[in-house]
Coordinates of C-alpha atoms in Angstrom, one line a residue:
X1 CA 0.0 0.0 0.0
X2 CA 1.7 3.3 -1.0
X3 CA -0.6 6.1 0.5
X4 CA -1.0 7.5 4.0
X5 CA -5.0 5.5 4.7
X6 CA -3.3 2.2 2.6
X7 CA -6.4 2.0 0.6
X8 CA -4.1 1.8 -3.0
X9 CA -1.4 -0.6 -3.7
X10 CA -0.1 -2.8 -5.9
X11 CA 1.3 -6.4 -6.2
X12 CA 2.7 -8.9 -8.3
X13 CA 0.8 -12.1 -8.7
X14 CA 1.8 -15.0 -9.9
X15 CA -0.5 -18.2 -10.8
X16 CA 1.3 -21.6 -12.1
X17 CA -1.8 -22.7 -13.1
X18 CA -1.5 -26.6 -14.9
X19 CA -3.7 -27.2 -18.0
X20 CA -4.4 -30.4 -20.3
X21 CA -6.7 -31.5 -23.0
X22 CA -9.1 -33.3 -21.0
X23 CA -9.1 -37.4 -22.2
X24 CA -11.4 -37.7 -25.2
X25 CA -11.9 -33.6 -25.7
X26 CA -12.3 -33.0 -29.5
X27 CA -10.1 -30.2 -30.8
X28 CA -9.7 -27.9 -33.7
X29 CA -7.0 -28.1 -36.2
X30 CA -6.6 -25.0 -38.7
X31 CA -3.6 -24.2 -41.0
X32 CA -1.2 -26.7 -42.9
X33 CA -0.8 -30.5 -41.7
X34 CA 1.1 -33.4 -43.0
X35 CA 2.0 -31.0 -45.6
X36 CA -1.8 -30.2 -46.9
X37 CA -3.4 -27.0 -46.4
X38 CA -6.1 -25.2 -45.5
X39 CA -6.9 -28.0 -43.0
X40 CA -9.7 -27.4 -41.0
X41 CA -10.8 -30.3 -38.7
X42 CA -11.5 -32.1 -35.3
X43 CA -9.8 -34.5 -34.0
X44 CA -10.3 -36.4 -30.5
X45 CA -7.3 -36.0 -28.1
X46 CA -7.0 -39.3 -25.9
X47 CA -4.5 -41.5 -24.6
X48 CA -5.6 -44.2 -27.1
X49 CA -4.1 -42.1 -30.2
X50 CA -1.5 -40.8 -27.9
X51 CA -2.0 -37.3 -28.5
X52 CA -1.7 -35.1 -25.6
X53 CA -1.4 -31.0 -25.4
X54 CA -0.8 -29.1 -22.1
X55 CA 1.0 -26.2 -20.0
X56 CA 2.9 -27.8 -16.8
X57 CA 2.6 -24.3 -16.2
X58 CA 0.9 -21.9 -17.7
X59 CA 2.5 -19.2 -15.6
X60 CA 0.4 -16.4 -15.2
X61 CA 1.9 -12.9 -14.0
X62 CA 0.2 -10.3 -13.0
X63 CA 0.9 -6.9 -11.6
X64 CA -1.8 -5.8 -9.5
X65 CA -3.4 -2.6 -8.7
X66 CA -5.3 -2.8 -5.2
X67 CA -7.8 -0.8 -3.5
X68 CA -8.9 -1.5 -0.2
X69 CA -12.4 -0.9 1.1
X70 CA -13.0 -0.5 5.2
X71 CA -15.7 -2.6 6.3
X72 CA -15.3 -2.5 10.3
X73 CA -12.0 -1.5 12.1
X74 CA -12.5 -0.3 16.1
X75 CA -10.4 2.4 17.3
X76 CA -8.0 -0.1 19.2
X77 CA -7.1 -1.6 16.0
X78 CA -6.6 -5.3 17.3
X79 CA -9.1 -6.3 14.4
X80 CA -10.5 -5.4 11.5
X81 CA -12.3 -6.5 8.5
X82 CA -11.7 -5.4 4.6
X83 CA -13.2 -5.8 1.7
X84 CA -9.9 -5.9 -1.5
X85 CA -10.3 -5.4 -5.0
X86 CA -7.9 -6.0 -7.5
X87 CA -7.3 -5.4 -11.1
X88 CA -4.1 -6.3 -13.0
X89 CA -2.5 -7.4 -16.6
X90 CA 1.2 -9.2 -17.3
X91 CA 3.0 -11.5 -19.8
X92 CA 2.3 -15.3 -20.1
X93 CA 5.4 -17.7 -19.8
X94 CA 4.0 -21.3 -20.3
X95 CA 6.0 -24.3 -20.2
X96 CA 4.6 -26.1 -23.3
X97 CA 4.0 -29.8 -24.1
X98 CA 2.6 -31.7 -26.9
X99 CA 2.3 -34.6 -29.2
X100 CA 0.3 -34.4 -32.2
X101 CA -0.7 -35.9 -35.7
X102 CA 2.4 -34.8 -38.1
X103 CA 2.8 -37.2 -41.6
X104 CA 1.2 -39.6 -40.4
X105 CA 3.6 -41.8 -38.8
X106 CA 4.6 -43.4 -35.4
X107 CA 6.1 -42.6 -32.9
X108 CA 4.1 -39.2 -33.1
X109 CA 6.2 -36.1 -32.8
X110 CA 6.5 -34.8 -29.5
X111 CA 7.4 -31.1 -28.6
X112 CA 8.8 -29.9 -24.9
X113 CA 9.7 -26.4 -25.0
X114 CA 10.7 -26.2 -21.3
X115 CA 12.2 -22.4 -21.8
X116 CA 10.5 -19.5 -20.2
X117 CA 9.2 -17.1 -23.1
X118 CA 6.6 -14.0 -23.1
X119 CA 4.0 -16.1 -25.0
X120 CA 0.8 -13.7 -24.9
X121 CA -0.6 -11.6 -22.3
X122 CA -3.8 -12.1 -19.5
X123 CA -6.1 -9.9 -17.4
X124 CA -7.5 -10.7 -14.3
X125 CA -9.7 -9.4 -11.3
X126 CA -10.1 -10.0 -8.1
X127 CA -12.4 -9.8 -5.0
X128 CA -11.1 -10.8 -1.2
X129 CA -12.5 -10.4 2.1
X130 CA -9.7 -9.6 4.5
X131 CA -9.5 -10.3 8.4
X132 CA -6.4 -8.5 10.2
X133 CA -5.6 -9.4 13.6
X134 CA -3.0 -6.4 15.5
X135 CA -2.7 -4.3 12.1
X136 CA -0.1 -6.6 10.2
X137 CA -1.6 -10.5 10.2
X138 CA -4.5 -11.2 7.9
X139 CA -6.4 -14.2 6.9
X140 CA -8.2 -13.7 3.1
X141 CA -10.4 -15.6 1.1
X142 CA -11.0 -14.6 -2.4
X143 CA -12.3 -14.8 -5.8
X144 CA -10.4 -14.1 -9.5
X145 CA -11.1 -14.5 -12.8
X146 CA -7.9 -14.4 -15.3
X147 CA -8.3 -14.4 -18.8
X148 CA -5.3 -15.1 -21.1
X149 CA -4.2 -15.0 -24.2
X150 CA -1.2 -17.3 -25.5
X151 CA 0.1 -17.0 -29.0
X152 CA 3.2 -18.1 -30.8
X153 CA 3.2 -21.5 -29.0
X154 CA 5.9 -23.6 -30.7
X155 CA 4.9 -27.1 -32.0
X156 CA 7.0 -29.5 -34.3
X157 CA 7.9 -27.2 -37.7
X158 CA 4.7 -24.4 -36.7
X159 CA 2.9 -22.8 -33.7
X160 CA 0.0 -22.6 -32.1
X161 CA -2.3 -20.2 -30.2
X162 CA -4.7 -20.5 -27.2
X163 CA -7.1 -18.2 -25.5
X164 CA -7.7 -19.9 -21.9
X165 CA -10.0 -18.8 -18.9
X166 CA -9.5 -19.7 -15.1
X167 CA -11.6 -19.1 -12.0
X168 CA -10.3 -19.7 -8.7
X169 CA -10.9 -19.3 -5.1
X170 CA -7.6 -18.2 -2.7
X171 CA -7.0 -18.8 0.5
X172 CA -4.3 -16.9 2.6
X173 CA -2.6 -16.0 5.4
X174 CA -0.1 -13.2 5.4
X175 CA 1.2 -10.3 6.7
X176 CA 1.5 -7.0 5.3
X177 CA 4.5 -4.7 5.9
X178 CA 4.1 -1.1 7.0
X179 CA 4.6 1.1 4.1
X180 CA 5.1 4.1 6.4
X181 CA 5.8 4.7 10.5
X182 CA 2.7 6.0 11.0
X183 CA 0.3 3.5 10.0
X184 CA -3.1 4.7 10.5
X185 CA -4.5 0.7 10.6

C-alpha cells in the first residue's frame, strides 16, 4: 500500500496454473498438416491415439493494482475487517507440451519447449474479504477471474495459439509490511 490510509497498492501475482486436453476432448486443427493446407478439422485428443497438449505451467503474472475498502475496524485496531479489489495485466510464460498428428507416422512427434518465453498476455480481477488481527496478520479468502491470451506457441515445424479462462478461489494468510511509521490501521 503506498498512500498514507493504505487504501491503493499494488502487487505482483503470480499463478502456475496446470492445463491439459481433458481425455477424449475434441479439438480444432486450422492451417497446414502433414503438408496439406487449408486444414480445417476435429480430432479427438486421448490416450488411445496418444496425443496429448498441455502447460505444466501456464504461468500467469500479473501486476496488481489494489484498492482496499473499510468494512469494520475499532479504534484499538486489534481487528478489522476489509473488503480488497484487484485489477491487473502481465506476460504469459508457459511451459509447453505436446504430441500431435504430423505425416502420419509413429512414434508421433513430441514437442517440450521447457524455456520460459513472453508467449501472450492475460487480465485478471479479483475480489477478497480480509480479516487482520493487531494491524499486520490477515487471513483472506478470495475470488479471480484471469483471462489469457497465449500466442506463438511452438509445436513441431509451426505454432499454435490458445485463448484460456480460469476461475479460482484463494486462501491466505499473510502479513502485510508497513509502508510508512505512522500506520493509521
Amino acid at each position: 500500500y503506498f498512500n498514507y490510509d493504505q487504501t491503493f497498492g499494488f502487487e505482483i501475482n503470480y499463478d502456475p496454473v496446470n492445463y491439459h486436453i481433458a481425455n477424449g476432448q475434441n479439438v480444432q486443427l486450422t492451417g497446414t498438416l502433414n503438408e496439406i493446407s487449408n486444414i480445417n478439422t476435429n480430432i479427438p485428443f486421448n490416450a488411445k491415439n496418444g496425443y496429448y497438449y498441455g502447460m505444466d505451467g501456464a504461468n500467469l503474472l500479473l501486476v496488481n493494482f489494489v484498492r482496499r475498502f473499510t468494512i469494520f475496524r475499532p479504534n484499538s485496531n486489534k481487528v478489522g475487517v476489509d473488503a480488497i479489489a484487484k485489477l491487473g495485466v502481465g506476460p504469459l510464460m508457459p511451459h509447453f507440451l505436446s504430441s500431435l498428428p504430423v505425416n502420419g507416422t509413429l512414434p508421433l512427434t513430441t514437442y517440450d519447449d521447457p524455456q520460459f518465453h513472453i508467449k501472450g498476455w492475460n487480465a485478471a480481477t479479483e475480489a477478497a474479504l480480509r480479516i487482520t488481527v493487531y494491524r499486520y496478520v490477515y487471513i483472506e479468502i478470495a475470488a479471480k477471474y484471469d483471462y489469457a491470451m497465449y500466442s506463438s506457441l511452438k509445436l513441431y515445424q509451426g505454432t499454435a495459439k490458445q485463448n484460456l479462462s480460469t476461475a479460482e478461489v484463494i486462501g491466505s494468510l499473510g502479513f502485510t509490511f508497513p509502508s510508512n511509521r505512522f500506520n493509521p490501521l
